[in-house]
PDB file of C-alpha atoms in Angstrom:
ATOM      1  CA  MET A   1     104.104 110.025 157.164  1.00 44.00           C
ATOM      2  CA  SER A   2     102.562 107.570 154.733  1.00 43.00           C
ATOM      3  CA  THR A   3     104.623 105.671 152.176  1.00 44.00           C
ATOM      4  CA  PRO A   4     103.682 106.380 148.539  1.00 48.00           C
ATOM      5  CA  ALA A   5     101.975 103.482 146.839  1.00 47.00           C
ATOM      6  CA  THR A   6     104.064 101.711 144.224  1.00 53.00           C
ATOM      7  CA  SER A   7     102.409 100.255 141.156  1.00 70.00           C
ATOM      8  CA  THR A   8     103.277  96.738 140.059  1.00 82.00           C
ATOM      9  CA  PRO A   9     104.104  96.569 136.347  1.00 81.00           C
ATOM     10  CA  PRO A  10     101.825  94.335 134.285  1.00 85.00           C
ATOM     11  CA  PRO A  11     103.193  90.861 133.513  1.00 92.00           C
ATOM     12  CA  LEU A  12     104.792  90.499 130.109  1.00 96.00           C
ATOM     13  CA  LYS A  13     102.591  88.652 127.608  1.00 97.00           C
ATOM     14  CA  PHE A  14     104.336  86.515 124.980  1.00 98.00           C
ATOM     15  CA  ALA A  15     102.621  85.261 121.828  1.00 98.00           C
ATOM     16  CA  ALA A  16     103.996  82.332 119.840  1.00 98.00           C
ATOM     17  CA  ASN A  17     104.409  83.085 116.149  1.00 98.00           C
ATOM     18  CA  LEU A  18     103.080  79.891 114.610  1.00 98.00           C
ATOM     19  CA  SER A  19     104.666  80.586 111.240  1.00 98.00           C
ATOM     20  CA  TRP A  20     108.124  80.475 112.858  1.00 98.00           C
ATOM     21  CA  LEU A  21     107.711  78.182 115.873  1.00 98.00           C
ATOM     22  CA  TYR A  22     106.735  74.492 115.993  1.00 98.00           C
ATOM     23  CA  THR A  23     107.503  74.107 112.296  1.00 98.00           C
ATOM     24  CA  ASP A  24     108.044  70.362 112.720  1.00 97.00           C
ATOM     25  CA  LEU A  25     104.248  70.131 113.047  1.00 98.00           C
ATOM     26  CA  PRO A  26     101.481  70.837 110.520  1.00 98.00           C
ATOM     27  CA  PHE A  27     100.249  74.403 110.960  1.00 98.00           C
ATOM     28  CA  LEU A  28      96.930  73.535 112.572  1.00 98.00           C
ATOM     29  CA  ASP A  29      98.643  71.294 115.132  1.00 98.00           C
ATOM     30  CA  ARG A  30     100.878  74.137 116.307  1.00 98.00           C
ATOM     31  CA  PHE A  31      98.076  75.773 118.303  1.00 98.00           C
ATOM     32  CA  GLU A  32      97.875  72.859 120.729  1.00 98.00           C
ATOM     33  CA  ALA A  33     101.674  72.742 121.040  1.00 98.00           C
ATOM     34  CA  ALA A  34     101.808  76.448 121.892  1.00 98.00           C
ATOM     35  CA  ALA A  35      99.088  76.106 124.501  1.00 98.00           C
ATOM     36  CA  ARG A  36     100.828  73.097 126.019  1.00 98.00           C
ATOM     37  CA  ASP A  37     103.984  75.187 126.424  1.00 97.00           C
ATOM     38  CA  GLY A  38     102.025  77.849 128.303  1.00 96.00           C
ATOM     39  CA  PHE A  39     101.347  80.452 125.615  1.00 97.00           C
ATOM     40  CA  LYS A  40      98.029  82.283 125.898  1.00 97.00           C
ATOM     41  CA  GLY A  41      98.401  84.226 122.645  1.00 98.00           C
ATOM     42  CA  VAL A  42      99.542  83.350 119.125  1.00 98.00           C
ATOM     43  CA  GLU A  43     100.292  85.252 115.944  1.00 98.00           C
ATOM     44  CA  CYS A  44     101.014  84.076 112.415  1.00 98.00           C
ATOM     45  CA  LEU A  45     101.688  85.340 108.935  1.00 97.00           C
ATOM     46  CA  PHE A  46      98.819  84.205 106.726  1.00 96.00           C
ATOM     47  CA  PRO A  47      95.852  82.445 108.377  1.00 96.00           C
ATOM     48  CA  HIS A  48      93.855  82.926 105.173  1.00 94.00           C
ATOM     49  CA  GLU A  49      95.900  80.051 103.718  1.00 94.00           C
ATOM     50  CA  HIS A  50      94.054  77.664 106.070  1.00 96.00           C
ATOM     51  CA  PRO A  51      90.335  76.913 106.572  1.00 96.00           C
ATOM     52  CA  GLN A  52      88.884  79.671 108.720  1.00 97.00           C
ATOM     53  CA  ALA A  53      86.663  77.291 110.676  1.00 97.00           C
ATOM     54  CA  GLU A  54      89.646  75.089 111.522  1.00 98.00           C
ATOM     55  CA  VAL A  55      91.733  78.039 112.723  1.00 98.00           C
ATOM     56  CA  ALA A  56      88.824  79.276 114.848  1.00 98.00           C
ATOM     57  CA  ALA A  57      88.354  75.809 116.322  1.00 98.00           C
ATOM     58  CA  ARG A  58      92.029  75.488 117.256  1.00 98.00           C
ATOM     59  CA  LEU A  59      91.942  78.881 118.963  1.00 98.00           C
ATOM     60  CA  ARG A  60      88.783  78.037 120.875  1.00 98.00           C
ATOM     61  CA  ASP A  61      89.750  74.493 121.862  1.00 98.00           C
ATOM     62  CA  ASN A  62      93.150  75.585 123.177  1.00 98.00           C
ATOM     63  CA  GLY A  63      92.033  78.778 124.908  1.00 98.00           C
ATOM     64  CA  LEU A  64      94.246  80.969 122.729  1.00 98.00           C
ATOM     65  CA  ASP A  65      93.925  84.541 121.517  1.00 98.00           C
ATOM     66  CA  LEU A  66      95.026  85.334 117.969  1.00 98.00           C
ATOM     67  CA  VAL A  67      96.705  88.698 118.488  1.00 98.00           C
ATOM     68  CA  LEU A  68      98.161  89.529 115.043  1.00 98.00           C
ATOM     69  CA  PHE A  69      98.347  88.325 111.463  1.00 98.00           C
ATOM     70  CA  ASN A  70      99.365  89.737 108.090  1.00 98.00           C
ATOM     71  CA  ALA A  71      97.101  90.905 105.323  1.00 98.00           C
ATOM     72  CA  ALA A  72      97.758  89.101 102.050  1.00 97.00           C
ATOM     73  CA  PRO A  73     101.056  90.533 100.719  1.00 97.00           C
ATOM     74  CA  GLY A  74     100.669  89.798  97.013  1.00 96.00           C
ATOM     75  CA  ASN A  75     102.511  86.866  95.478  1.00 96.00           C
ATOM     76  CA  TRP A  76     104.846  85.805  98.293  1.00 96.00           C
ATOM     77  CA  ALA A  77     106.290  82.877  96.316  1.00 95.00           C
ATOM     78  CA  GLN A  78     107.232  85.279  93.512  1.00 95.00           C
ATOM     79  CA  GLY A  79     108.992  87.572  95.982  1.00 96.00           C
ATOM     80  CA  GLU A  80     106.334  90.187  96.694  1.00 97.00           C
ATOM     81  CA  ARG A  81     106.366  91.581 100.212  1.00 98.00           C
ATOM     82  CA  GLY A  82     103.275  93.739 100.389  1.00 98.00           C
ATOM     83  CA  LEU A  83     101.036  95.736  98.074  1.00 98.00           C
ATOM     84  CA  ALA A  84     100.646  99.029  99.908  1.00 98.00           C
ATOM     85  CA  SER A  85     103.207 100.949  97.842  1.00 98.00           C
ATOM     86  CA  LEU A  86     103.179  99.072  94.537  1.00 97.00           C
ATOM     87  CA  ASP A  87     102.218 100.970  91.407  1.00 97.00           C
ATOM     88  CA  GLY A  88      99.044  99.744  89.721  1.00 97.00           C
ATOM     89  CA  ARG A  89      98.035  97.428  92.558  1.00 97.00           C
ATOM     90  CA  GLU A  90      95.541  99.584  94.450  1.00 97.00           C
ATOM     91  CA  PRO A  91      92.459  97.428  93.709  1.00 98.00           C
ATOM     92  CA  GLU A  92      94.278  94.301  94.892  1.00 98.00           C
ATOM     93  CA  PHE A  93      95.560  96.157  97.957  1.00 98.00           C
ATOM     94  CA  GLN A  94      92.081  97.344  98.889  1.00 98.00           C
ATOM     95  CA  ALA A  95      90.646  93.857  98.434  1.00 98.00           C
ATOM     96  CA  SER A  96      93.390  92.404 100.657  1.00 98.00           C
ATOM     97  CA  ILE A  97      92.653  94.905 103.418  1.00 98.00           C
ATOM     98  CA  LEU A  98      88.907  94.332 103.368  1.00 98.00           C
ATOM     99  CA  SER A  99      89.385  90.553 103.337  1.00 98.00           C
ATOM    100  CA  ALA A 100      91.874  90.724 106.227  1.00 98.00           C
ATOM    101  CA  LEU A 101      89.588  92.933 108.289  1.00 98.00           C
ATOM    102  CA  ASP A 102      86.684  90.565 107.744  1.00 98.00           C
ATOM    103  CA  LEU A 103      88.864  87.625 108.791  1.00 98.00           C
ATOM    104  CA  ALA A 104      90.112  89.532 111.841  1.00 98.00           C
ATOM    105  CA  GLY A 105      86.527  90.037 112.896  1.00 98.00           C
ATOM    106  CA  GLU A 106      85.698  86.362 112.451  1.00 98.00           C
ATOM    107  CA  LEU A 107      88.773  85.268 114.431  1.00 98.00           C
ATOM    108  CA  ASN A 108      88.465  88.047 117.034  1.00 98.00           C
ATOM    109  CA  CYS A 109      91.959  89.301 116.182  1.00 98.00           C
ATOM    110  CA  PRO A 110      92.533  92.972 117.051  1.00 98.00           C
ATOM    111  CA  ARG A 111      95.538  93.719 114.808  1.00 98.00           C
ATOM    112  CA  VAL A 112      96.471  93.211 111.153  1.00 98.00           C
ATOM    113  CA  HIS A 113      99.974  93.863 109.818  1.00 98.00           C
ATOM    114  CA  VAL A 114     100.044  95.609 106.424  1.00 98.00           C
ATOM    115  CA  MET A 115     103.307  95.077 104.534  1.00 98.00           C
ATOM    116  CA  ALA A 116     104.657  98.059 102.596  1.00 98.00           C
ATOM    117  CA  GLY A 117     106.248  96.319  99.624  1.00 98.00           C
ATOM    118  CA  LEU A 118     109.579  96.463  97.821  1.00 98.00           C
ATOM    119  CA  CYS A 119     110.857  99.167  95.522  1.00 95.00           C
ATOM    120  CA  GLU A 120     114.015 100.331  93.767  1.00 94.00           C
ATOM    121  CA  ALA A 121     115.733 103.420  95.165  1.00 92.00           C
ATOM    122  CA  PRO A 122     114.767 105.771  92.287  1.00 94.00           C
ATOM    123  CA  GLN A 123     111.067 104.990  92.832  1.00 95.00           C
ATOM    124  CA  ARG A 124     111.022 105.469  96.602  1.00 96.00           C
ATOM    125  CA  ASP A 125     109.420 108.923  96.642  1.00 97.00           C
ATOM    126  CA  ALA A 126     106.541 107.857  94.429  1.00 97.00           C
ATOM    127  CA  ALA A 127     106.171 104.601  96.345  1.00 98.00           C
ATOM    128  CA  TRP A 128     106.061 106.464  99.642  1.00 98.00           C
ATOM    129  CA  ALA A 129     103.313 108.782  98.389  1.00 98.00           C
ATOM    130  CA  ARG A 130     101.216 105.770  97.345  1.00 98.00           C
ATOM    131  CA  TYR A 131     101.932 104.069 100.672  1.00 98.00           C
ATOM    132  CA  ALA A 132     100.747 107.042 102.723  1.00 98.00           C
ATOM    133  CA  GLN A 133      97.610 107.523 100.634  1.00 98.00           C
ATOM    134  CA  ARG A 134      96.627 103.859 100.789  1.00 98.00           C
ATOM    135  CA  LEU A 135      97.277 103.592 104.514  1.00 98.00           C
ATOM    136  CA  GLN A 136      94.986 106.552 105.124  1.00 98.00           C
ATOM    137  CA  TRP A 137      92.218 104.734 103.261  1.00 98.00           C
ATOM    138  CA  ALA A 138      93.015 101.473 105.052  1.00 98.00           C
ATOM    139  CA  ALA A 139      92.966 103.093 108.503  1.00 98.00           C
ATOM    140  CA  HIS A 140      89.454 104.368 107.787  1.00 98.00           C
ATOM    141  CA  GLN A 141      88.369 100.831 106.884  1.00 98.00           C
ATOM    142  CA  ALA A 142      89.983  99.503 110.066  1.00 98.00           C
ATOM    143  CA  GLN A 143      88.023 102.036 112.110  1.00 98.00           C
ATOM    144  CA  SER A 144      84.786 100.820 110.545  1.00 98.00           C
ATOM    145  CA  HIS A 145      85.704  97.235 111.469  1.00 98.00           C
ATOM    146  CA  GLY A 146      86.924  98.031 114.986  1.00 98.00           C
ATOM    147  CA  ARG A 147      90.448  96.757 114.228  1.00 98.00           C
ATOM    148  CA  THR A 148      93.923  98.281 114.168  1.00 98.00           C
ATOM    149  CA  LEU A 149      96.414  98.102 111.320  1.00 98.00           C
ATOM    150  CA  MET A 150     100.128  97.775 111.996  1.00 98.00           C
ATOM    151  CA  ILE A 151     103.144  98.908 109.965  1.00 98.00           C
ATOM    152  CA  GLU A 152     106.561  97.402 110.701  1.00 98.00           C
ATOM    153  CA  PRO A 153     110.026  98.702 109.846  1.00 98.00           C
ATOM    154  CA  ILE A 154     112.014  95.740 108.464  1.00 98.00           C
ATOM    155  CA  ASN A 155     115.777  95.587 108.093  1.00 98.00           C
ATOM    156  CA  PRO A 156     117.152  95.668 104.529  1.00 97.00           C
ATOM    157  CA  ARG A 157     119.619  92.859 105.174  1.00 97.00           C
ATOM    158  CA  ASP A 158     116.833  90.303 105.551  1.00 98.00           C
ATOM    159  CA  MET A 159     114.478  92.017 103.098  1.00 98.00           C
ATOM    160  CA  PRO A 160     116.438  94.107 100.566  1.00 97.00           C
ATOM    161  CA  GLY A 161     114.414  96.899  99.000  1.00 98.00           C
ATOM    162  CA  TYR A 162     111.700  97.001 101.641  1.00 98.00           C
ATOM    163  CA  LEU A 163     110.203 100.486 101.718  1.00 98.00           C
ATOM    164  CA  LEU A 164     109.873 100.974 105.491  1.00 98.00           C
ATOM    165  CA  THR A 165     113.092 100.460 107.463  1.00 98.00           C
ATOM    166  CA  HIS A 166     113.307 102.973 110.362  1.00 98.00           C
ATOM    167  CA  GLN A 167     111.225 103.592 113.460  1.00 98.00           C
ATOM    168  CA  ALA A 168     111.124 107.344 112.888  1.00 98.00           C
ATOM    169  CA  GLN A 169     109.663 106.843 109.382  1.00 98.00           C
ATOM    170  CA  ALA A 170     106.875 104.671 110.755  1.00 98.00           C
ATOM    171  CA  HIS A 171     106.069 106.996 113.626  1.00 98.00           C
ATOM    172  CA  LYS A 172     105.972 110.069 111.409  1.00 98.00           C
ATOM    173  CA  LEU A 173     103.586 108.323 109.044  1.00 98.00           C
ATOM    174  CA  VAL A 174     101.305 107.200 111.865  1.00 98.00           C
ATOM    175  CA  ARG A 175     101.395 110.687 113.361  1.00 98.00           C
ATOM    176  CA  ASP A 176     100.636 112.332 110.005  1.00 97.00           C
ATOM    177  CA  ILE A 177      97.692 110.045 109.269  1.00 98.00           C
ATOM    178  CA  GLY A 178      96.414 110.620 112.780  1.00 98.00           C
ATOM    179  CA  SER A 179      94.197 107.574 113.184  1.00 98.00           C
ATOM    180  CA  PRO A 180      94.171 105.490 116.392  1.00 98.00           C
ATOM    181  CA  HIS A 181      93.523 102.534 114.084  1.00 98.00           C
ATOM    182  CA  LEU A 182      97.044 102.708 112.619  1.00 98.00           C
ATOM    183  CA  GLN A 183     100.010 101.869 114.851  1.00 98.00           C
ATOM    184  CA  VAL A 184     103.631 100.750 114.694  1.00 98.00           C
ATOM    185  CA  GLN A 185     104.705  97.133 115.048  1.00 98.00           C
ATOM    186  CA  MET A 186     108.123  97.422 116.683  1.00 98.00           C
ATOM    187  CA  ASP A 187     110.244  94.353 116.006  1.00 98.00           C
ATOM    188  CA  LEU A 188     113.326  94.666 118.218  1.00 98.00           C
ATOM    189  CA  TYR A 189     115.334  92.326 115.991  1.00 98.00           C
ATOM    190  CA  HIS A 190     114.889  94.632 113.006  1.00 98.00           C
ATOM    191  CA  CYS A 191     115.356  97.730 115.156  1.00 98.00           C
ATOM    192  CA  GLN A 192     118.683  96.503 116.525  1.00 98.00           C
ATOM    193  CA  ILE A 193     120.040  95.664 113.071  1.00 98.00           C
ATOM    194  CA  VAL A 194     119.035  98.964 111.486  1.00 98.00           C
ATOM    195  CA  GLU A 195     119.401 101.432 114.343  1.00 97.00           C
ATOM    196  CA  GLY A 196     120.520  99.884 117.629  1.00 97.00           C
ATOM    197  CA  ASP A 197     120.066 101.890 120.839  1.00 97.00           C
ATOM    198  CA  VAL A 198     117.006  99.760 121.578  1.00 98.00           C
ATOM    199  CA  SER A 199     116.480 100.870 125.180  1.00 98.00           C
ATOM    200  CA  MET A 200     116.367 104.510 124.166  1.00 98.00           C
ATOM    201  CA  LYS A 201     114.044 103.712 121.252  1.00 98.00           C
ATOM    202  CA  LEU A 202     111.687 101.973 123.654  1.00 98.00           C
ATOM    203  CA  ARG A 203     111.809 104.922 126.037  1.00 98.00           C
ATOM    204  CA  GLN A 204     111.161 107.303 123.171  1.00 98.00           C
ATOM    205  CA  TYR A 205     108.329 105.503 121.453  1.00 98.00           C
ATOM    206  CA  LEU A 206     106.352 103.359 123.909  1.00 98.00           C
ATOM    207  CA  PRO A 207     105.027 106.342 125.904  1.00 98.00           C
ATOM    208  CA  THR A 208     103.563 107.851 122.712  1.00 98.00           C
ATOM    209  CA  GLY A 209     100.912 105.147 122.454  1.00 97.00           C
ATOM    210  CA  ARG A 210     101.770 104.680 118.782  1.00 98.00           C
ATOM    211  CA  VAL A 211     103.373 101.257 119.311  1.00 98.00           C
ATOM    212  CA  GLY A 212     100.723  98.558 119.253  1.00 98.00           C
ATOM    213  CA  HIS A 213     102.788  95.373 119.172  1.00 98.00           C
ATOM    214  CA  LEU A 214     106.345  94.196 119.847  1.00 99.00           C
ATOM    215  CA  GLN A 215     108.291  91.278 118.399  1.00 99.00           C
ATOM    216  CA  ILE A 216     111.560  89.699 119.482  1.00 98.00           C
ATOM    217  CA  ALA A 217     114.418  87.498 118.254  1.00 98.00           C
ATOM    218  CA  ALA A 218     118.140  87.212 118.878  1.00 98.00           C
ATOM    219  CA  VAL A 219     120.568  89.285 116.840  1.00 98.00           C
ATOM    220  CA  PRO A 220     122.204  88.359 114.542  1.00 98.00           C
ATOM    221  CA  ASP A 221     121.001  84.749 114.116  1.00 98.00           C
ATOM    222  CA  ARG A 222     117.257  85.328 114.709  1.00 98.00           C
ATOM    223  CA  GLY A 223     117.181  82.470 117.193  1.00 98.00           C
ATOM    224  CA  GLU A 224     115.756  82.376 120.697  1.00 98.00           C
ATOM    225  CA  PRO A 225     116.154  85.659 122.605  1.00 98.00           C
ATOM    226  CA  ASP A 226     118.774  84.239 124.961  1.00 96.00           C
ATOM    227  CA  GLN A 227     122.007  84.824 123.015  1.00 95.00           C
ATOM    228  CA  GLY A 228     123.566  87.435 120.778  1.00 97.00           C
ATOM    229  CA  GLU A 229     124.234  91.136 120.947  1.00 97.00           C
ATOM    230  CA  LEU A 230     120.813  92.215 122.224  1.00 97.00           C
ATOM    231  CA  HIS A 231     120.565  91.388 125.939  1.00 97.00           C
ATOM    232  CA  TYR A 232     116.926  90.478 126.423  1.00 97.00           C
ATOM    233  CA  PRO A 233     116.913  90.193 130.240  1.00 95.00           C
ATOM    234  CA  TRP A 234     117.658  93.914 130.242  1.00 97.00           C
ATOM    235  CA  VAL A 235     115.076  94.548 127.517  1.00 98.00           C
ATOM    236  CA  PHE A 236     112.357  92.697 129.427  1.00 97.00           C
ATOM    237  CA  ASP A 237     113.160  94.666 132.573  1.00 96.00           C
ATOM    238  CA  GLU A 238     113.004  97.857 130.520  1.00 97.00           C
ATOM    239  CA  LEU A 239     109.563  96.885 129.220  1.00 97.00           C
ATOM    240  CA  ARG A 240     108.403  96.375 132.792  1.00 96.00           C
ATOM    241  CA  ARG A 241     109.804  99.760 133.775  1.00 97.00           C
ATOM    242  CA  LEU A 242     107.841 101.267 130.901  1.00 98.00           C
ATOM    243  CA  ASN A 243     104.671  99.398 131.949  1.00 97.00           C
ATOM    244  CA  TRP A 244     104.295  97.694 128.570  1.00 97.00           C
ATOM    245  CA  SER A 245     101.001  95.812 128.680  1.00 97.00           C
ATOM    246  CA  GLY A 246     100.738  94.748 125.036  1.00 98.00           C
ATOM    247  CA  TRP A 247     101.739  91.478 123.423  1.00 98.00           C
ATOM    248  CA  ILE A 248     105.307  90.478 122.564  1.00 98.00           C
ATOM    249  CA  GLY A 249     105.419  88.257 119.493  1.00 98.00           C
ATOM    250  CA  CYS A 250     108.049  85.494 119.477  1.00 98.00           C
ATOM    251  CA  GLU A 251     109.041  85.660 115.819  1.00 98.00           C
ATOM    252  CA  TYR A 252     112.279  83.739 115.862  1.00 98.00           C
ATOM    253  CA  ARG A 253     113.836  80.628 114.329  1.00 98.00           C
ATOM    254  CA  PRO A 254     114.394  77.979 117.024  1.00 98.00           C
ATOM    255  CA  ARG A 255     117.922  76.636 117.033  1.00 97.00           C
ATOM    256  CA  ALA A 256     117.051  73.083 118.124  1.00 94.00           C
ATOM    257  CA  GLY A 257     113.285  72.671 118.457  1.00 95.00           C
ATOM    258  CA  THR A 258     110.742  75.121 119.839  1.00 98.00           C
ATOM    259  CA  THR A 259     109.917  73.491 123.176  1.00 97.00           C
ATOM    260  CA  ALA A 260     113.547  72.632 123.899  1.00 97.00           C
ATOM    261  CA  GLY A 261     114.509  76.267 123.368  1.00 97.00           C
ATOM    262  CA  LEU A 262     111.964  77.829 125.728  1.00 97.00           C
ATOM    263  CA  GLY A 263     114.262  78.025 128.740  1.00 95.00           C
ATOM    264  CA  TRP A 264     114.406  81.821 128.325  1.00 96.00           C
ATOM    265  CA  LEU A 265     110.645  81.972 128.707  1.00 95.00           C
ATOM    266  CA  GLN A 266     110.420  79.970 131.904  1.00 87.00           C
ATOM    267  CA  ALA A 267     111.892  82.910 133.818  1.00 81.00           C
ATOM    268  CA  GLN A 268     109.210  85.257 132.471  1.00 81.00           C
ATOM    269  CA  SER A 269     105.518  85.547 133.252  1.00 57.00           C
ATOM    270  CA  LEU A 270     103.275  84.330 130.461  1.00 46.00           C
TER     271      LEU A 270
END
């Protein structure tokens, strides 16, 4: 009697978030630092703030893939956290999406995160209707560009008033819009703070194909994923059991220098 073949899970792929890691260096120098530490992928918040040719050169020279960045979120310095649900901002939202998709094409980046925006509780229903309508338009644009847009539930402790906070909200919206060019960005730090039960959430949502990107950080301090209430060795094993083959963004705040804090990563496959 023959023994059934067993499949080997794909190696986990970690991407350095260059807006959070290596912050002792100028932004454009962080690409080389990430590559030196063994990362093959990077993500960041706003590459449009830097010369496109320079970003492309750093990616090319260091053999890195840019796997995710954010569309322009409005006036970040003034506290805006996305345009997708804001009243009266549709033209600016559409311009930000088209610009981000063009940049994603130039930098060969497959995914763009679209931030929902902030709103007061009494305006949430109207904001949600605008959000859904604009995402439907944006997903169509992403299809034309061959890219995928991401929406991310964010915890209200770190970002009070953010419209999208729960995994089920994001998945229902993606399911209702019905475009393969709109997916959920599942940040396990935010998920643990808002909902917990992370293993069951992973088991529920990863098999749907609606999750396009993961991010990690310790809870509650948002440091390296080697301390705190969320036990990442278990989480990484769970991701292997679920055959997760996508990227895992390292969006955390190093406690004592990025390279010095990468001991957790040395036990994982880059």
